[in-house]
mmCIF file of C-alpha atoms and ligand atoms in Angstrom:
data_model
loop_
_atom_site.group_PDB
_atom_site.id
_atom_site.type_symbol
_atom_site.label_atom_id
_atom_site.label_comp_id
_atom_site.label_asym_id
_atom_site.label_seq_id
_atom_site.Cartn_x
_atom_site.Cartn_y
_atom_site.Cartn_z
ATOM 1 C CA MET A 134 0.000 0.000 0.000
ATOM 2 C CA ASP A 135 1.089 3.586 -0.654
ATOM 3 C CA ASN A 136 1.437 5.148 2.769
ATOM 4 C CA TYR A 137 0.881 8.803 1.934
ATOM 5 C CA ASP A 138 -0.247 11.108 4.739
ATOM 6 C CA LEU A 139 -1.208 14.441 3.234
ATOM 7 C CA HIS A 140 -2.689 16.379 6.172
ATOM 8 C CA ASN A 141 -0.641 17.210 9.283
ATOM 9 C CA HIS A 142 -0.087 20.113 11.660
ATOM 10 C CA SER A 143 2.998 21.432 13.449
ATOM 11 C CA THR A 144 3.829 24.182 15.932
ATOM 12 C CA ALA A 145 3.762 26.565 12.957
ATOM 13 C CA SER A 146 -0.034 26.514 13.535
ATOM 14 C CA ASP A 147 -1.921 24.503 16.153
ATOM 15 C CA GLY A 148 0.097 21.278 16.232
ATOM 16 C CA LEU A 149 2.116 20.195 19.255
ATOM 17 C CA LEU A 150 5.226 18.896 17.471
ATOM 18 C CA SER A 151 7.814 20.924 15.601
ATOM 19 C CA PRO A 152 7.970 20.250 11.859
ATOM 20 C CA THR A 153 11.069 18.101 12.440
ATOM 21 C CA GLN A 154 9.478 16.073 15.247
ATOM 22 C CA LEU A 155 6.362 15.570 13.144
ATOM 23 C CA ILE A 156 8.273 14.270 10.128
ATOM 24 C CA GLU A 157 10.390 12.002 12.323
ATOM 25 C CA LEU A 158 7.250 10.548 13.894
ATOM 26 C CA GLY A 159 5.721 9.897 10.467
ATOM 27 C CA ALA A 160 8.932 8.311 9.213
ATOM 28 C CA SER A 161 9.020 6.041 12.269
ATOM 29 C CA HIS A 162 5.523 4.858 11.276
ATOM 30 C CA GLY A 163 6.703 3.973 7.793
ATOM 31 C CA VAL A 164 5.146 6.791 5.775
ATOM 32 C CA GLN A 165 6.548 7.166 2.290
ATOM 33 C CA ALA A 166 5.381 10.695 1.776
ATOM 34 C CA MET A 167 4.077 13.325 4.091
ATOM 35 C CA ALA A 168 2.583 16.784 3.673
ATOM 36 C CA LEU A 169 2.662 19.577 6.233
ATOM 37 C CA THR A 170 -0.632 21.485 6.026
ATOM 38 C CA ASP A 171 -0.645 24.100 8.752
ATOM 39 C CA HIS A 172 -3.578 26.501 9.061
ATOM 40 C CA ASP A 173 -3.095 29.541 6.839
ATOM 41 C CA THR A 174 0.704 29.392 6.960
ATOM 42 C CA ILE A 175 3.603 27.834 5.107
ATOM 43 C CA ASP A 176 6.177 28.809 7.740
ATOM 44 C CA GLY A 177 6.982 25.223 8.705
ATOM 45 C CA LEU A 178 7.599 23.898 5.205
ATOM 46 C CA GLU A 179 11.308 24.584 4.937
ATOM 47 C CA GLU A 180 12.137 22.831 8.199
ATOM 48 C CA ALA A 181 9.832 19.914 7.377
ATOM 49 C CA ALA A 182 11.365 19.464 3.929
ATOM 50 C CA GLU A 183 14.830 19.327 5.426
ATOM 51 C CA ALA A 184 13.745 16.786 8.051
ATOM 52 C CA ALA A 185 12.088 14.647 5.384
ATOM 53 C CA GLY A 186 15.309 14.672 3.368
ATOM 54 C CA LYS A 187 17.220 13.436 6.411
ATOM 55 C CA CYS A 188 14.639 10.719 7.113
ATOM 56 C CA GLY A 189 14.598 9.628 3.478
ATOM 57 C CA ILE A 190 10.884 10.183 2.945
ATOM 58 C CA ARG A 191 9.149 12.247 0.325
ATOM 59 C CA PHE A 192 7.863 15.651 1.365
ATOM 60 C CA VAL A 193 4.831 17.363 -0.132
ATOM 61 C CA THR A 194 4.394 21.086 0.480
ATOM 62 C CA GLY A 195 0.987 22.047 1.795
ATOM 63 C CA VAL A 196 -1.314 24.445 3.587
ATOM 64 C CA GLU A 197 -4.853 24.293 5.015
ATOM 65 C CA ILE A 198 -6.783 27.477 4.263
ATOM 66 C CA SER A 199 -9.686 28.641 6.451
ATOM 67 C CA VAL A 200 -12.661 29.616 4.287
ATOM 68 C CA SER A 201 -16.042 31.170 5.040
ATOM 69 C CA TRP A 202 -18.653 29.654 2.779
ATOM 70 C CA GLY A 203 -21.853 31.401 3.789
ATOM 71 C CA GLU A 204 -22.274 30.631 7.490
ATOM 72 C CA THR A 205 -20.096 27.546 7.241
ATOM 73 C CA THR A 206 -16.354 27.428 7.883
ATOM 74 C CA VAL A 207 -14.735 25.125 5.349
ATOM 75 C CA HIS A 208 -11.096 24.057 5.109
ATOM 76 C CA VAL A 209 -9.313 23.748 1.779
ATOM 77 C CA VAL A 210 -5.945 22.016 1.637
ATOM 78 C CA GLY A 211 -3.467 23.046 -1.027
ATOM 79 C CA LEU A 212 -0.906 20.381 -1.948
ATOM 80 C CA GLY A 213 2.271 20.818 -3.953
ATOM 81 C CA VAL A 214 2.155 24.592 -3.589
ATOM 82 C CA ASP A 215 5.212 26.664 -4.448
ATOM 83 C CA PRO A 216 6.454 28.100 -1.123
ATOM 84 C CA GLY A 217 7.852 31.097 -3.005
ATOM 85 C CA SER A 218 4.479 32.109 -4.439
ATOM 86 C CA ARG A 219 3.686 35.758 -3.704
ATOM 87 C CA VAL A 220 -0.053 35.403 -4.332
ATOM 88 C CA LEU A 221 -0.224 32.572 -1.793
ATOM 89 C CA ALA A 222 1.927 34.321 0.838
ATOM 90 C CA ASP A 223 -0.065 37.546 0.608
ATOM 91 C CA GLY A 224 -3.373 35.719 0.720
ATOM 92 C CA LEU A 225 -2.432 33.677 3.768
ATOM 93 C CA ALA A 226 -1.167 36.774 5.575
ATOM 94 C CA SER A 227 -4.532 38.450 5.008
ATOM 95 C CA VAL A 228 -6.341 35.473 6.566
ATOM 96 C CA ARG A 229 -4.035 35.333 9.586
ATOM 97 C CA ASP A 230 -4.532 39.043 10.185
ATOM 98 C CA GLY A 231 -7.981 38.513 11.642
ATOM 99 C CA ARG A 232 -6.973 35.954 14.269
ATOM 100 C CA LEU A 233 -5.940 38.343 17.043
ATOM 101 C CA GLY A 234 -9.185 40.332 16.941
ATOM 102 C CA ARG A 235 -11.220 37.139 17.014
ATOM 103 C CA ALA A 236 -9.151 35.814 19.915
ATOM 104 C CA LYS A 237 -9.891 38.993 21.856
ATOM 105 C CA GLY A 238 -13.579 38.408 21.228
ATOM 106 C CA MET A 239 -13.388 34.809 22.477
ATOM 107 C CA ALA A 240 -11.471 35.903 25.572
ATOM 108 C CA ALA A 241 -14.115 38.557 26.321
ATOM 109 C CA ARG A 242 -16.853 35.940 26.102
ATOM 110 C CA LEU A 243 -14.967 33.566 28.359
ATOM 111 C CA GLU A 244 -14.379 36.426 30.791
ATOM 112 C CA ALA A 245 -18.129 37.079 30.866
ATOM 113 C CA LEU A 246 -18.556 33.394 31.716
ATOM 114 C CA GLY A 247 -16.181 33.809 34.653
ATOM 115 C CA ILE A 248 -12.983 32.481 33.074
ATOM 116 C CA SER A 249 -10.372 35.233 32.970
ATOM 117 C CA GLY A 250 -6.876 35.606 31.550
ATOM 118 C CA THR A 251 -7.404 33.334 28.573
ATOM 119 C CA LEU A 252 -6.089 35.708 25.896
ATOM 120 C CA GLU A 253 -2.577 35.947 27.340
ATOM 121 C CA SER A 254 -2.408 32.197 27.883
ATOM 122 C CA ALA A 255 -3.708 31.299 24.436
ATOM 123 C CA LEU A 256 -1.236 33.726 22.864
ATOM 124 C CA ALA A 257 1.597 32.206 24.861
ATOM 125 C CA LEU A 258 0.619 28.706 23.704
ATOM 126 C CA ALA A 259 0.287 29.872 20.100
ATOM 127 C CA GLY A 260 3.585 31.716 20.140
ATOM 128 C CA SER A 261 2.257 34.349 17.766
ATOM 129 C CA GLU A 262 -0.651 36.738 17.473
ATOM 130 C CA ASP A 263 -1.522 35.797 13.934
ATOM 131 C CA GLN A 264 -1.550 32.067 14.636
ATOM 132 C CA VAL A 265 -3.722 31.986 17.745
ATOM 133 C CA SER A 266 -6.579 29.513 17.284
ATOM 134 C CA ARG A 267 -9.418 27.910 19.169
ATOM 135 C CA THR A 268 -7.113 24.952 19.737
ATOM 136 C CA HIS A 269 -4.844 27.116 21.897
ATOM 137 C CA PHE A 270 -7.804 28.338 23.945
ATOM 138 C CA ALA A 271 -8.981 24.737 24.320
ATOM 139 C CA ARG A 272 -5.586 23.549 25.557
ATOM 140 C CA HIS A 273 -5.418 26.385 28.050
ATOM 141 C CA LEU A 274 -8.920 25.650 29.372
ATOM 142 C CA ALA A 275 -7.912 22.013 29.837
ATOM 143 C CA GLN A 276 -4.645 22.950 31.540
ATOM 144 C CA VAL A 277 -6.392 25.100 34.149
ATOM 145 C CA GLY A 278 -9.049 22.459 34.740
ATOM 146 C CA ALA A 279 -11.967 24.488 33.378
ATOM 147 C CA VAL A 280 -12.751 21.419 31.228
ATOM 148 C CA ARG A 281 -11.502 17.851 31.406
ATOM 149 C CA ASP A 282 -9.778 17.918 28.011
ATOM 150 C CA ALA A 283 -9.399 20.072 24.915
ATOM 151 C CA GLN A 284 -12.209 18.279 23.093
ATOM 152 C CA HIS A 285 -14.586 19.119 25.927
ATOM 153 C CA ALA A 286 -13.609 22.807 25.606
ATOM 154 C CA PHE A 287 -15.037 22.757 22.064
ATOM 155 C CA ASP A 288 -18.168 20.946 23.191
ATOM 156 C CA LYS A 289 -18.798 23.362 26.051
ATOM 157 C CA TYR A 290 -17.403 26.745 24.956
ATOM 158 C CA LEU A 291 -15.642 27.031 21.603
ATOM 159 C CA GLY A 292 -17.606 24.982 19.081
ATOM 160 C CA LYS A 293 -20.020 26.640 16.667
ATOM 161 C CA GLY A 294 -23.044 27.959 18.550
ATOM 162 C CA LYS A 295 -21.392 27.562 21.972
ATOM 163 C CA PRO A 296 -21.122 30.573 24.304
ATOM 164 C CA ALA A 297 -17.514 31.592 23.515
ATOM 165 C CA PHE A 298 -17.817 31.031 19.750
ATOM 166 C CA VAL A 299 -17.137 34.136 17.674
ATOM 167 C CA GLN A 300 -18.336 34.163 14.083
ATOM 168 C CA HIS A 301 -15.422 35.104 11.858
ATOM 169 C CA GLN A 302 -14.876 36.054 8.233
ATOM 170 C CA TRP A 303 -12.126 33.873 6.715
ATOM 171 C CA ALA A 304 -11.076 33.755 3.048
ATOM 172 C CA SER A 305 -13.704 33.299 0.352
ATOM 173 C CA LEU A 306 -13.721 29.953 -1.464
ATOM 174 C CA ASP A 307 -12.866 31.858 -4.604
ATOM 175 C CA ASP A 308 -9.774 33.438 -3.055
ATOM 176 C CA ALA A 309 -8.536 30.214 -1.481
ATOM 177 C CA LEU A 310 -8.704 28.397 -4.813
ATOM 178 C CA ARG A 311 -7.076 31.311 -6.605
ATOM 179 C CA TRP A 312 -4.157 31.341 -4.162
ATOM 180 C CA ILE A 313 -3.629 27.563 -4.299
ATOM 181 C CA LEU A 314 -3.891 27.322 -8.074
ATOM 182 C CA GLY A 315 -1.787 30.482 -8.413
ATOM 183 C CA ALA A 316 0.934 28.707 -6.421
ATOM 184 C CA GLY A 317 0.754 25.702 -8.754
ATOM 185 C CA GLY A 318 -0.954 23.487 -6.171
ATOM 186 C CA ILE A 319 -3.839 21.036 -6.178
ATOM 187 C CA ALA A 320 -6.888 22.071 -4.144
ATOM 188 C CA VAL A 321 -8.344 19.412 -1.855
ATOM 189 C CA LEU A 322 -11.570 19.846 0.111
ATOM 190 C CA ALA A 323 -10.569 18.870 3.653
ATOM 191 C CA HIS A 324 -12.681 16.513 5.801
ATOM 192 C CA PRO A 325 -15.966 17.152 3.907
ATOM 193 C CA GLY A 326 -17.872 15.136 6.514
ATOM 194 C CA ARG A 327 -17.162 17.713 9.205
ATOM 195 C CA TYR A 328 -19.325 20.562 7.919
ATOM 196 C CA GLY A 329 -22.726 19.283 8.940
ATOM 197 C CA LEU A 330 -24.222 20.179 5.546
ATOM 198 C CA LYS A 331 -27.569 18.899 4.348
ATOM 199 C CA PRO A 332 -27.683 17.203 0.916
ATOM 200 C CA LEU A 333 -28.482 20.404 -1.004
ATOM 201 C CA GLY A 334 -25.793 22.463 0.734
ATOM 202 C CA ARG A 335 -23.303 19.685 0.258
ATOM 203 C CA ALA A 336 -24.010 19.410 -3.469
ATOM 204 C CA THR A 337 -23.790 23.180 -3.861
ATOM 205 C CA LEU A 338 -20.420 23.298 -2.095
ATOM 206 C CA LEU A 339 -19.014 20.409 -4.133
ATOM 207 C CA ASP A 340 -20.244 21.933 -7.412
ATOM 208 C CA GLU A 341 -18.788 25.311 -6.549
ATOM 209 C CA PHE A 342 -15.485 23.821 -5.401
ATOM 210 C CA LYS A 343 -15.211 21.901 -8.658
ATOM 211 C CA ARG A 344 -16.179 24.882 -10.796
ATOM 212 C CA LEU A 345 -13.445 26.957 -9.141
ATOM 213 C CA GLY A 346 -10.806 24.350 -9.991
ATOM 214 C CA GLY A 347 -10.907 22.052 -6.948
ATOM 215 C CA GLU A 348 -9.737 18.603 -7.960
ATOM 216 C CA ALA A 349 -9.754 16.389 -4.881
ATOM 217 C CA ILE A 350 -11.527 15.630 -1.608
ATOM 218 C CA GLU A 351 -10.300 13.916 1.518
ATOM 219 C CA VAL A 352 -11.897 10.510 1.870
ATOM 220 C CA VAL A 353 -9.778 8.771 4.492
ATOM 221 C CA THR A 354 -8.991 11.291 7.227
ATOM 222 C CA GLY A 355 -8.637 11.248 10.989
ATOM 223 C CA SER A 356 -11.492 13.759 10.927
ATOM 224 C CA HIS A 357 -13.934 11.217 9.402
ATOM 225 C CA ARG A 358 -15.329 8.253 11.254
ATOM 226 C CA PRO A 359 -14.495 5.007 9.383
ATOM 227 C CA GLU A 360 -18.189 4.474 8.664
ATOM 228 C CA GLU A 361 -18.141 7.755 6.689
ATOM 229 C CA TYR A 362 -15.434 6.625 4.251
ATOM 230 C CA ALA A 363 -17.930 4.910 1.935
ATOM 231 C CA THR A 364 -20.057 8.057 1.670
ATOM 232 C CA TRP A 365 -17.117 10.151 0.534
ATOM 233 C CA ARG A 366 -15.829 7.402 -1.735
ATOM 234 C CA ARG A 367 -19.167 7.583 -3.576
ATOM 235 C CA VAL A 368 -19.001 11.373 -3.721
ATOM 236 C CA ALA A 369 -15.465 11.262 -5.149
ATOM 237 C CA GLN A 370 -16.641 8.831 -7.823
ATOM 238 C CA GLU A 371 -19.784 10.781 -8.606
ATOM 239 C CA TYR A 372 -17.957 14.101 -9.043
ATOM 240 C CA GLY A 373 -14.773 12.687 -10.529
ATOM 241 C CA PHE A 374 -12.606 13.989 -7.697
ATOM 242 C CA LEU A 375 -9.199 12.579 -6.885
ATOM 243 C CA ALA A 376 -9.062 11.184 -3.340
ATOM 244 C CA SER A 377 -6.762 12.239 -0.528
ATOM 245 C CA ARG A 378 -5.702 10.556 2.687
ATOM 246 C CA GLY A 379 -4.417 12.371 5.748
ATOM 247 C CA SER A 380 -4.393 11.951 9.483
ATOM 248 C CA ASP A 381 -5.077 15.620 10.380
ATOM 249 C CA PHE A 382 -2.637 14.944 13.187
ATOM 250 C CA HIS A 383 -2.139 17.705 15.773
ATOM 251 C CA GLY A 384 -0.500 15.911 18.702
ATOM 252 C CA LEU A 385 -0.130 12.669 20.586
ATOM 253 C CA GLY A 386 -2.998 12.126 22.988
ATOM 254 C CA GLU A 387 -5.052 14.741 21.166
ATOM 255 C CA SER A 388 -5.709 13.470 17.648
ATOM 256 C CA PRO A 389 -7.689 10.388 16.652
ATOM 257 C CA ALA A 390 -5.137 9.312 14.035
ATOM 258 C CA GLN A 391 -1.353 9.401 14.120
ATOM 259 C CA PRO A 392 0.806 10.203 11.076
ATOM 260 C CA GLY A 393 0.664 7.359 8.575
ATOM 261 C CA ARG A 394 -1.670 5.283 10.728
ATOM 262 C CA LEU A 395 -4.884 5.250 8.729
ATOM 263 C CA PRO A 396 -6.670 2.736 6.541
ATOM 264 C CA PRO A 397 -5.765 2.800 2.836
ATOM 265 C CA LEU A 398 -7.892 4.664 0.318
ATOM 266 C CA PRO A 399 -10.689 2.582 -1.194
ATOM 267 C CA ALA A 400 -9.209 0.775 -4.204
ATOM 268 C CA ALA A 401 -11.743 2.196 -6.656
ATOM 269 C CA LEU A 402 -10.422 5.751 -6.243
ATOM 270 C CA GLU A 403 -7.616 7.576 -7.976
ATOM 271 C CA PRO A 404 -5.275 8.955 -5.308
ATOM 272 C CA VAL A 405 -4.399 12.632 -5.448
ATOM 273 C CA TRP A 406 -0.734 11.632 -5.392
ATOM 274 C CA SER A 407 -1.074 9.988 -8.802
ATOM 275 C CA ARG A 408 -0.601 13.595 -9.965
ATOM 276 C CA TRP A 409 3.005 13.904 -8.890
ATOM 277 C CA LYS A 410 4.138 10.393 -8.131
ATOM 278 C CA HIS A 411 6.081 9.880 -11.347
HETATM 279 P P1 LIG B 691 -9.751 27.884 14.387
HETATM 280 O O1 LIG B 691 -9.052 27.899 13.061
HETATM 281 O O2 LIG B 691 -9.136 28.819 15.370
HETATM 282 O O3 LIG B 691 -11.232 28.032 14.276
HETATM 283 O O4 LIG B 691 -9.485 26.455 15.020
HETATM 284 C C1 LIG B 691 -9.842 25.325 14.277
HETATM 285 C C2 LIG B 691 -9.129 24.121 14.846
HETATM 286 O O5 LIG B 691 -9.727 23.755 16.064
HETATM 287 C C3 LIG B 691 -9.281 22.922 13.955
HETATM 288 O O6 LIG B 691 -8.281 22.914 12.975
HETATM 289 C C4 LIG B 691 -9.100 21.810 14.924
HETATM 290 O O7 LIG B 691 -7.724 21.635 15.187
HETATM 291 C C5 LIG B 691 -9.753 22.342 16.159
HETATM 292 N N1 LIG B 691 -11.183 21.974 16.290
HETATM 293 C C6 LIG B 691 -12.230 22.528 15.672
HETATM 294 N N2 LIG B 691 -13.390 21.964 16.066
HETATM 295 C C7 LIG B 691 -13.047 21.038 16.965
HETATM 296 C C8 LIG B 691 -13.782 20.118 17.756
HETATM 297 N N3 LIG B 691 -15.111 20.054 17.704
HETATM 298 N N4 LIG B 691 -13.080 19.314 18.554
HETATM 299 C C9 LIG B 691 -11.735 19.384 18.640
HETATM 300 N N5 LIG B 691 -10.989 20.219 17.922
HETATM 301 C C10 LIG B 691 -11.632 21.033 17.100
HETATM 302 MN MN1 LIG B 692 -6.236 22.503 13.689
HETATM 303 MN MN1 LIG B 693 -9.401 21.294 9.194
HETATM 304 MN MN1 LIG B 694 -6.207 20.151 9.733
#
């Protein structure tokens, strides 16, 4: 089996391992090729590429762009992007720009709920103002015992519709695709099962994504339950999308799947890596 893992996070966004530690962990699990797909940043790519070279595995450049599609936040992964692309760098910077203001809003809501000091702590965990995410708030809330673990922080406070959730305007789908394609990458709709869309909304999103030049969807991902794989296999076949596989790993003890430790793609599908394998 081809052990490609094309969705992973590092400390450059909301992962717990440095790019080097992440690649070394994947290599120790026998991955052949690994992508780093941090949220709205390509800062970790250089270090990850170097680590992959040392470990003797193939490295695929990547990024996971936060998109607002109507009321729904959607994630689009770009694979094989040129790290030197100006259009991509500028676009990502514009998305990251909004994170501090949103974090202030979340902290104010938590404060109103009686939990103070979260902004400073989340910023310290994130290491940068333009990278601060809900994950950092969740880890802080778990560390101080406000919730039993980070997952519970989303369920109770930070998830959509919960009391500390702040609606935010990310990139448009149009822009995200333009930046990825402009950087020579392949656009992959990340974890399509996570958006809670009804059949009509789902079809509209998939049509629009395809019309804008999207070529692939994630089928086997740590963010899908195994019983969902068949649904997304059918969707990939119906729309003629290439299929991607990625753990969406953020950290040991935190993520459902570890790098390279996922079932294979269903045999009927054409893997996204068929595009650059040869
Ligand atoms: P943000 O970009 O700040 O909205 O944070 C999004 C990140 O939070 C995702 O990439 C996941 O790492 C994490 N996340 C989102 N929803 C959940 C959830 N329900 N449970 C656990 N982690 C989540
Ligand atoms: Mn994340
Ligand atoms: Mn995601
Ligand atoms: Mn991710």
